[in-house]
């Protein structure tokens, strides 16, 4: 568990092969080494917070980075305190927004995942936002929770980015059952 209530510093590398629950508020500054979330590892943001890099910090995600709590924003880096995020695993937004400010790349094995649990942005469904241009690759997946089925005609803005190239190689979870089929619009 990582928890803090003010500005805190993580000095050194962080390698996760298990479960890390992030419950602290304020800002966590990382320096001195890469952040590595290994395959099978989960880093679960249960609050709105900021992880910033002191000097360029790399975050290699082969596991799952999830935002399961907080209706606001969990921010990865600032322009002057970058965290460069390389995704070969899963980024999952259940609530609130995950914001990548300093660079994001993904491979064909990567998955961006959104969970729908209601129609209200932030609390009902998550969002993944990018401050830099995005090159799509990998899979985009939608799931529902708590038995939620949207009304016909409902819309969900789940991705924000200034511009993009390429396209996802696979779109999953669009048939929600009960005659509800999601139609992506990019």
mmCIF file of N, CA and C in Angstrom, residues 34-127:
data_model
loop_
_atom_site.group_PDB
_atom_site.id
_atom_site.type_symbol
_atom_site.label_atom_id
_atom_site.label_comp_id
_atom_site.label_asym_id
_atom_site.label_seq_id
_atom_site.Cartn_x
_atom_site.Cartn_y
_atom_site.Cartn_z
ATOM 1 N N UNK A 34 13.364 3.546 -12.610
ATOM 2 C CA UNK A 34 12.105 3.332 -13.328
ATOM 3 C C UNK A 34 11.024 2.745 -12.424
ATOM 4 N N UNK A 35 9.785 2.905 -12.871
ATOM 5 C CA UNK A 35 8.653 2.227 -12.258
ATOM 6 C C UNK A 35 8.299 1.090 -13.204
ATOM 7 N N UNK A 36 8.293 -0.133 -12.701
ATOM 8 C CA UNK A 36 7.991 -1.292 -13.530
ATOM 9 C C UNK A 36 6.854 -2.078 -12.904
ATOM 10 N N UNK A 37 5.761 -2.170 -13.645
ATOM 11 C CA UNK A 37 4.631 -2.993 -13.232
ATOM 12 C C UNK A 37 4.676 -4.243 -14.101
ATOM 13 N N UNK A 38 5.132 -5.331 -13.517
ATOM 14 C CA UNK A 38 5.371 -6.555 -14.272
ATOM 15 C C UNK A 38 4.074 -7.253 -14.645
ATOM 16 N N UNK A 39 4.136 -8.164 -15.615
ATOM 17 C CA UNK A 39 2.976 -8.959 -16.011
ATOM 18 C C UNK A 39 2.394 -9.616 -14.761
ATOM 19 N N UNK A 40 1.097 -9.516 -14.566
ATOM 20 C CA UNK A 40 0.435 -10.037 -13.373
ATOM 21 C C UNK A 40 0.364 -9.030 -12.246
ATOM 22 N N UNK A 41 1.138 -7.958 -12.316
ATOM 23 C CA UNK A 41 1.112 -6.919 -11.297
ATOM 24 C C UNK A 41 -0.050 -5.963 -11.520
ATOM 25 N N UNK A 42 -0.583 -5.425 -10.415
ATOM 26 C CA UNK A 42 -1.677 -4.457 -10.489
ATOM 27 C C UNK A 42 -1.298 -3.252 -9.634
ATOM 28 N N UNK A 43 -1.396 -2.071 -10.215
ATOM 29 C CA UNK A 43 -1.291 -0.823 -9.465
ATOM 30 C C UNK A 43 -2.663 -0.185 -9.541
ATOM 31 N N UNK A 44 -3.338 -0.079 -8.385
ATOM 32 C CA UNK A 44 -4.733 0.339 -8.310
ATOM 33 C C UNK A 44 -4.837 1.696 -7.624
ATOM 34 N N UNK A 45 -5.140 2.738 -8.408
ATOM 35 C CA UNK A 45 -5.357 4.072 -7.854
ATOM 36 C C UNK A 45 -6.777 4.127 -7.324
ATOM 37 N N UNK A 46 -6.916 4.270 -6.005
ATOM 38 C CA UNK A 46 -8.224 4.303 -5.362
ATOM 39 C C UNK A 46 -8.629 5.723 -4.988
ATOM 40 N N UNK A 47 -7.840 6.697 -5.434
ATOM 41 C CA UNK A 47 -8.064 8.115 -5.145
ATOM 42 C C UNK A 47 -7.629 8.946 -6.341
ATOM 43 N N UNK A 48 -7.942 10.236 -6.292
ATOM 44 C CA UNK A 48 -7.438 11.200 -7.265
ATOM 45 C C UNK A 48 -6.103 11.701 -6.751
ATOM 46 N N UNK A 49 -5.075 11.658 -7.593
ATOM 47 C CA UNK A 49 -3.750 12.036 -7.140
ATOM 48 C C UNK A 49 -2.869 12.382 -8.331
ATOM 49 N N UNK A 50 -1.621 12.759 -8.060
ATOM 50 C CA UNK A 50 -0.645 13.068 -9.099
ATOM 51 C C UNK A 50 0.627 12.297 -8.812
ATOM 52 N N UNK A 51 1.134 11.588 -9.818
ATOM 53 C CA UNK A 51 2.485 11.023 -9.777
ATOM 54 C C UNK A 51 3.318 11.854 -10.734
ATOM 55 N N UNK A 52 4.379 12.459 -10.242
ATOM 56 C CA UNK A 52 5.250 13.289 -11.071
ATOM 57 C C UNK A 52 6.661 12.745 -11.018
ATOM 58 N N UNK A 53 7.405 12.947 -12.083
ATOM 59 C CA UNK A 53 8.792 12.501 -12.138
ATOM 60 C C UNK A 53 9.733 13.646 -11.861
ATOM 61 N N UNK A 54 10.753 13.390 -11.069
ATOM 62 C CA UNK A 54 11.815 14.368 -10.863
ATOM 63 C C UNK A 54 12.937 13.967 -11.797
ATOM 64 N N UNK A 55 13.043 14.658 -12.911
ATOM 65 C CA UNK A 55 13.854 14.191 -14.024
ATOM 66 C C UNK A 55 12.980 13.227 -14.795
ATOM 67 N N UNK A 56 13.340 12.875 -16.003
ATOM 68 C CA UNK A 56 12.471 11.959 -16.732
ATOM 69 C C UNK A 56 12.446 10.585 -16.057
ATOM 70 N N UNK A 57 11.249 10.143 -15.720
ATOM 71 C CA UNK A 57 11.048 8.838 -15.099
ATOM 72 C C UNK A 57 10.245 7.993 -16.075
ATOM 73 N N UNK A 58 10.660 6.750 -16.264
ATOM 74 C CA UNK A 58 9.910 5.851 -17.132
ATOM 75 C C UNK A 58 9.005 4.965 -16.292
ATOM 76 N N UNK A 59 7.836 4.672 -16.827
ATOM 77 C CA UNK A 59 6.867 3.783 -16.201
ATOM 78 C C UNK A 59 6.550 2.720 -17.243
ATOM 79 N N UNK A 60 7.061 1.511 -17.034
ATOM 80 C CA UNK A 60 6.829 0.398 -17.954
ATOM 81 C C UNK A 60 5.731 -0.476 -17.371
ATOM 82 N N UNK A 61 4.600 -0.537 -18.070
ATOM 83 C CA UNK A 61 3.445 -1.276 -17.580
ATOM 84 C C UNK A 61 3.211 -2.531 -18.421
ATOM 85 N N UNK A 62 3.534 -3.693 -17.860
ATOM 86 C CA UNK A 62 3.214 -4.976 -18.499
ATOM 87 C C UNK A 62 2.051 -5.645 -17.777
ATOM 88 N N UNK A 63 1.635 -5.080 -16.638
ATOM 89 C CA UNK A 63 0.522 -5.616 -15.854
ATOM 90 C C UNK A 63 -0.726 -4.792 -16.073
ATOM 91 N N UNK A 64 -1.345 -4.351 -14.972
ATOM 92 C CA UNK A 64 -2.566 -3.544 -15.057
ATOM 93 C C UNK A 64 -2.415 -2.301 -14.198
ATOM 94 N N UNK A 65 -2.656 -1.144 -14.804
ATOM 95 C CA UNK A 65 -2.779 0.118 -14.088
ATOM 96 C C UNK A 65 -4.268 0.433 -14.088
ATOM 97 N N UNK A 66 -4.869 0.518 -12.896
ATOM 98 C CA UNK A 66 -6.322 0.684 -12.786
ATOM 99 C C UNK A 66 -6.636 1.888 -11.918
ATOM 100 N N UNK A 67 -7.692 2.613 -12.281
ATOM 101 C CA UNK A 67 -8.249 3.666 -11.418
ATOM 102 C C UNK A 67 -9.625 3.186 -11.016
ATOM 103 N N UNK A 68 -9.755 2.778 -9.748
ATOM 104 C CA UNK A 68 -11.006 2.206 -9.254
ATOM 105 C C UNK A 68 -11.724 3.118 -8.262
ATOM 106 N N UNK A 69 -11.122 4.257 -7.923
ATOM 107 C CA UNK A 69 -11.745 5.153 -6.958
ATOM 108 C C UNK A 69 -11.425 6.601 -7.264
ATOM 109 N N UNK A 70 -12.272 7.474 -6.772
ATOM 110 C CA UNK A 70 -12.134 8.906 -7.014
ATOM 111 C C UNK A 70 -12.804 9.280 -8.319
ATOM 112 N N UNK A 71 -13.605 10.331 -8.281
ATOM 113 C CA UNK A 71 -14.327 10.766 -9.472
ATOM 114 C C UNK A 71 -13.597 11.844 -10.251
ATOM 115 N N UNK A 72 -12.444 12.265 -9.751
ATOM 116 C CA UNK A 72 -11.650 13.294 -10.419
ATOM 117 C C UNK A 72 -10.540 12.666 -11.251
ATOM 118 N N UNK A 73 -9.363 13.295 -11.202
ATOM 119 C CA UNK A 73 -8.261 12.915 -12.091
ATOM 120 C C UNK A 73 -7.092 12.324 -11.321
ATOM 121 N N UNK A 74 -6.554 11.248 -11.851
ATOM 122 C CA UNK A 74 -5.253 10.718 -11.460
ATOM 123 C C UNK A 74 -4.321 11.050 -12.609
ATOM 124 N N UNK A 75 -3.311 11.842 -12.308
ATOM 125 C CA UNK A 75 -2.441 12.391 -13.343
ATOM 126 C C UNK A 75 -1.068 11.741 -13.292
ATOM 127 N N UNK A 76 -0.598 11.300 -14.449
ATOM 128 C CA UNK A 76 0.729 10.708 -14.573
ATOM 129 C C UNK A 76 1.663 11.749 -15.176
ATOM 130 N N UNK A 77 2.409 12.445 -14.318
ATOM 131 C CA UNK A 77 3.396 13.419 -14.743
ATOM 132 C C UNK A 77 2.849 14.810 -14.985
ATOM 133 N N UNK A 78 3.785 15.758 -15.067
ATOM 134 C CA UNK A 78 3.558 17.135 -15.486
ATOM 135 C C UNK A 78 4.520 17.390 -16.633
ATOM 136 N N UNK A 79 4.289 18.445 -17.394
ATOM 137 C CA UNK A 79 5.220 18.739 -18.491
ATOM 138 C C UNK A 79 6.630 18.989 -17.955
ATOM 139 N N UNK A 80 6.767 19.639 -16.815
ATOM 140 C CA UNK A 80 8.094 19.896 -16.250
ATOM 141 C C UNK A 80 8.558 18.782 -15.306
ATOM 142 N N UNK A 81 7.677 17.839 -14.980
ATOM 143 C CA UNK A 81 8.006 16.690 -14.135
ATOM 144 C C UNK A 81 7.458 15.433 -14.810
ATOM 145 N N UNK A 82 8.090 15.017 -15.921
ATOM 146 C CA UNK A 82 7.490 13.984 -16.771
ATOM 147 C C UNK A 82 7.604 12.562 -16.229
ATOM 148 N N UNK A 83 6.588 11.793 -16.540
ATOM 149 C CA UNK A 83 6.629 10.339 -16.430
ATOM 150 C C UNK A 83 6.257 9.826 -17.809
ATOM 151 N N UNK A 84 7.199 9.150 -18.447
ATOM 152 C CA UNK A 84 6.985 8.610 -19.785
ATOM 153 C C UNK A 84 6.461 7.190 -19.626
ATOM 154 N N UNK A 85 5.253 6.957 -20.089
ATOM 155 C CA UNK A 85 4.519 5.717 -19.846
ATOM 156 C C UNK A 85 4.562 4.833 -21.083
ATOM 157 N N UNK A 86 5.071 3.615 -20.938
ATOM 158 C CA UNK A 86 5.109 2.626 -22.017
ATOM 159 C C UNK A 86 4.198 1.465 -21.625
ATOM 160 N N UNK A 87 3.136 1.255 -22.389
ATOM 161 C CA UNK A 87 2.127 0.258 -22.039
ATOM 162 C C UNK A 87 2.204 -0.964 -22.946
ATOM 163 N N UNK A 88 2.463 -2.107 -22.338
ATOM 164 C CA UNK A 88 2.340 -3.396 -23.022
ATOM 165 C C UNK A 88 1.284 -4.241 -22.318
ATOM 166 N N UNK A 89 0.692 -3.700 -21.259
ATOM 167 C CA UNK A 89 -0.327 -4.392 -20.467
ATOM 168 C C UNK A 89 -1.677 -3.717 -20.625
ATOM 169 N N UNK A 90 -2.352 -3.441 -19.493
ATOM 170 C CA UNK A 90 -3.695 -2.870 -19.499
ATOM 171 C C UNK A 90 -3.739 -1.588 -18.687
ATOM 172 N N UNK A 91 -4.395 -0.575 -19.226
ATOM 173 C CA UNK A 91 -4.760 0.638 -18.497
ATOM 174 C C UNK A 91 -6.274 0.617 -18.426
ATOM 175 N N UNK A 92 -6.815 0.616 -17.195
ATOM 176 C CA UNK A 92 -8.258 0.471 -16.988
ATOM 177 C C UNK A 92 -8.801 1.623 -16.156
ATOM 178 N N UNK A 93 -9.779 2.339 -16.704
ATOM 179 C CA UNK A 93 -10.428 3.438 -15.983
ATOM 180 C C UNK A 93 -11.848 3.017 -15.634
ATOM 181 N N UNK A 94 -12.090 2.761 -14.348
ATOM 182 C CA UNK A 94 -13.434 2.420 -13.871
ATOM 183 C C UNK A 94 -14.195 3.670 -13.448
ATOM 184 N N UNK A 95 -13.499 4.615 -12.828
ATOM 185 C CA UNK A 95 -14.085 5.884 -12.393
ATOM 186 C C UNK A 95 -13.091 6.999 -12.669
ATOM 187 N N UNK A 96 -13.576 8.209 -12.723
ATOM 188 C CA UNK A 96 -12.699 9.361 -12.882
ATOM 189 C C UNK A 96 -11.922 9.320 -14.186
ATOM 190 N N UNK A 97 -10.800 10.040 -14.197
ATOM 191 C CA UNK A 97 -9.952 10.162 -15.385
ATOM 192 C C UNK A 97 -8.525 9.776 -15.049
ATOM 193 N N UNK A 98 -7.899 9.018 -15.935
ATOM 194 C CA UNK A 98 -6.453 8.806 -15.907
ATOM 195 C C UNK A 98 -5.893 9.722 -16.989
ATOM 196 N N UNK A 99 -5.020 10.655 -16.590
ATOM 197 C CA UNK A 99 -4.457 11.636 -17.510
ATOM 198 C C UNK A 99 -2.964 11.384 -17.679
ATOM 199 N N UNK A 100 -2.545 11.142 -18.910
ATOM 200 C CA UNK A 100 -1.132 10.992 -19.250
ATOM 201 C C UNK A 100 -0.675 12.307 -19.872
ATOM 202 N N UNK A 101 0.230 13.014 -19.170
ATOM 203 C CA UNK A 101 0.636 14.348 -19.611
ATOM 204 C C UNK A 101 1.966 14.372 -20.340
ATOM 205 N N UNK A 102 2.809 13.357 -20.176
ATOM 206 C CA UNK A 102 4.193 13.475 -20.627
ATOM 207 C C UNK A 102 4.604 12.420 -21.628
ATOM 208 N N UNK A 103 3.697 11.818 -22.272
ATOM 209 C CA UNK A 103 4.057 10.804 -23.245
ATOM 210 C C UNK A 103 3.481 9.458 -22.882
ATOM 211 N N UNK A 104 2.946 8.810 -23.895
ATOM 212 C CA UNK A 104 2.332 7.500 -23.739
ATOM 213 C C UNK A 104 2.578 6.742 -25.029
ATOM 214 N N UNK A 105 3.024 5.517 -24.889
ATOM 215 C CA UNK A 105 3.164 4.654 -26.052
ATOM 216 C C UNK A 105 2.592 3.294 -25.700
ATOM 217 N N UNK A 106 2.132 2.587 -26.745
ATOM 218 C CA UNK A 106 1.591 1.263 -26.528
ATOM 219 C C UNK A 106 1.989 0.360 -27.679
ATOM 220 N N UNK A 107 1.977 -0.938 -27.398
ATOM 221 C CA UNK A 107 2.281 -1.927 -28.419
ATOM 222 C C UNK A 107 1.013 -2.684 -28.777
ATOM 223 N N UNK A 108 1.129 -3.617 -29.689
ATOM 224 C CA UNK A 108 -0.037 -4.390 -30.119
ATOM 225 C C UNK A 108 -0.596 -5.262 -29.002
ATOM 226 N N UNK A 109 0.162 -5.504 -27.945
ATOM 227 C CA UNK A 109 -0.338 -6.300 -26.814
ATOM 228 C C UNK A 109 -1.055 -5.443 -25.770
ATOM 229 N N UNK A 110 -1.024 -4.124 -25.935
ATOM 230 C CA UNK A 110 -1.621 -3.214 -24.951
ATOM 231 C C UNK A 110 -3.137 -3.214 -25.040
ATOM 232 N N UNK A 111 -3.778 -2.872 -23.903
ATOM 233 C CA UNK A 111 -5.227 -2.795 -23.826
ATOM 234 C C UNK A 111 -5.610 -1.527 -23.069
ATOM 235 N N UNK A 112 -6.446 -0.687 -23.682
ATOM 236 C CA UNK A 112 -7.091 0.413 -22.972
ATOM 237 C C UNK A 112 -8.493 -0.070 -22.659
ATOM 238 N N UNK A 113 -8.899 0.003 -21.386
ATOM 239 C CA UNK A 113 -10.155 -0.587 -20.941
ATOM 240 C C UNK A 113 -10.969 0.427 -20.154
ATOM 241 N N UNK A 114 -12.265 0.476 -20.449
ATOM 242 C CA UNK A 114 -13.197 1.372 -19.775
ATOM 243 C C UNK A 114 -14.311 0.532 -19.180
ATOM 244 N N UNK A 115 -14.753 0.890 -17.978
ATOM 245 C CA UNK A 115 -15.859 0.202 -17.322
ATOM 246 C C UNK A 115 -17.045 1.149 -17.224
ATOM 247 N N UNK A 116 -18.204 0.691 -17.691
ATOM 248 C CA UNK A 116 -19.431 1.472 -17.611
ATOM 249 C C UNK A 116 -20.270 0.964 -16.452
ATOM 250 N N UNK A 117 -20.600 1.870 -15.528
ATOM 251 C CA UNK A 117 -21.455 1.513 -14.403
ATOM 252 C C UNK A 117 -22.572 2.510 -14.200
ATOM 253 N N UNK A 118 -22.684 3.472 -15.120
ATOM 254 C CA UNK A 118 -23.697 4.507 -15.044
ATOM 255 C C UNK A 118 -23.456 5.536 -16.126
ATOM 256 N N UNK A 119 -24.350 6.505 -16.232
ATOM 257 C CA UNK A 119 -24.268 7.478 -17.314
ATOM 258 C C UNK A 119 -23.537 8.764 -16.941
ATOM 259 N N UNK A 120 -23.137 8.931 -15.689
ATOM 260 C CA UNK A 120 -22.501 10.171 -15.238
ATOM 261 C C UNK A 120 -20.984 10.051 -15.393
ATOM 262 N N UNK A 121 -20.358 10.973 -16.165
ATOM 263 C CA UNK A 121 -18.902 10.927 -16.303
ATOM 264 C C UNK A 121 -18.224 11.007 -14.935
ATOM 265 N N UNK A 122 -17.170 10.245 -14.755
ATOM 266 C CA UNK A 122 -16.420 10.257 -13.493
ATOM 267 C C UNK A 122 -16.879 9.206 -12.528
ATOM 268 N N UNK A 123 -18.138 9.260 -12.114
ATOM 269 C CA UNK A 123 -18.627 8.265 -11.150
ATOM 270 C C UNK A 123 -19.267 7.076 -11.847
ATOM 271 N N UNK A 124 -19.905 7.308 -12.997
ATOM 272 C CA UNK A 124 -20.559 6.218 -13.699
ATOM 273 C C UNK A 124 -19.647 5.478 -14.644
ATOM 274 N N UNK A 125 -18.681 6.188 -15.206
ATOM 275 C CA UNK A 125 -17.725 5.546 -16.105
ATOM 276 C C UNK A 125 -16.425 6.328 -16.109
ATOM 277 N N UNK A 126 -15.368 5.634 -16.504
ATOM 278 C CA UNK A 126 -14.044 6.230 -16.505
ATOM 279 C C UNK A 126 -13.679 6.838 -17.845
ATOM 280 N N UNK A 127 -12.545 7.549 -17.850
ATOM 281 C CA UNK A 127 -12.025 8.228 -19.024
ATOM 282 C C UNK A 127 -10.512 8.121 -18.998
#
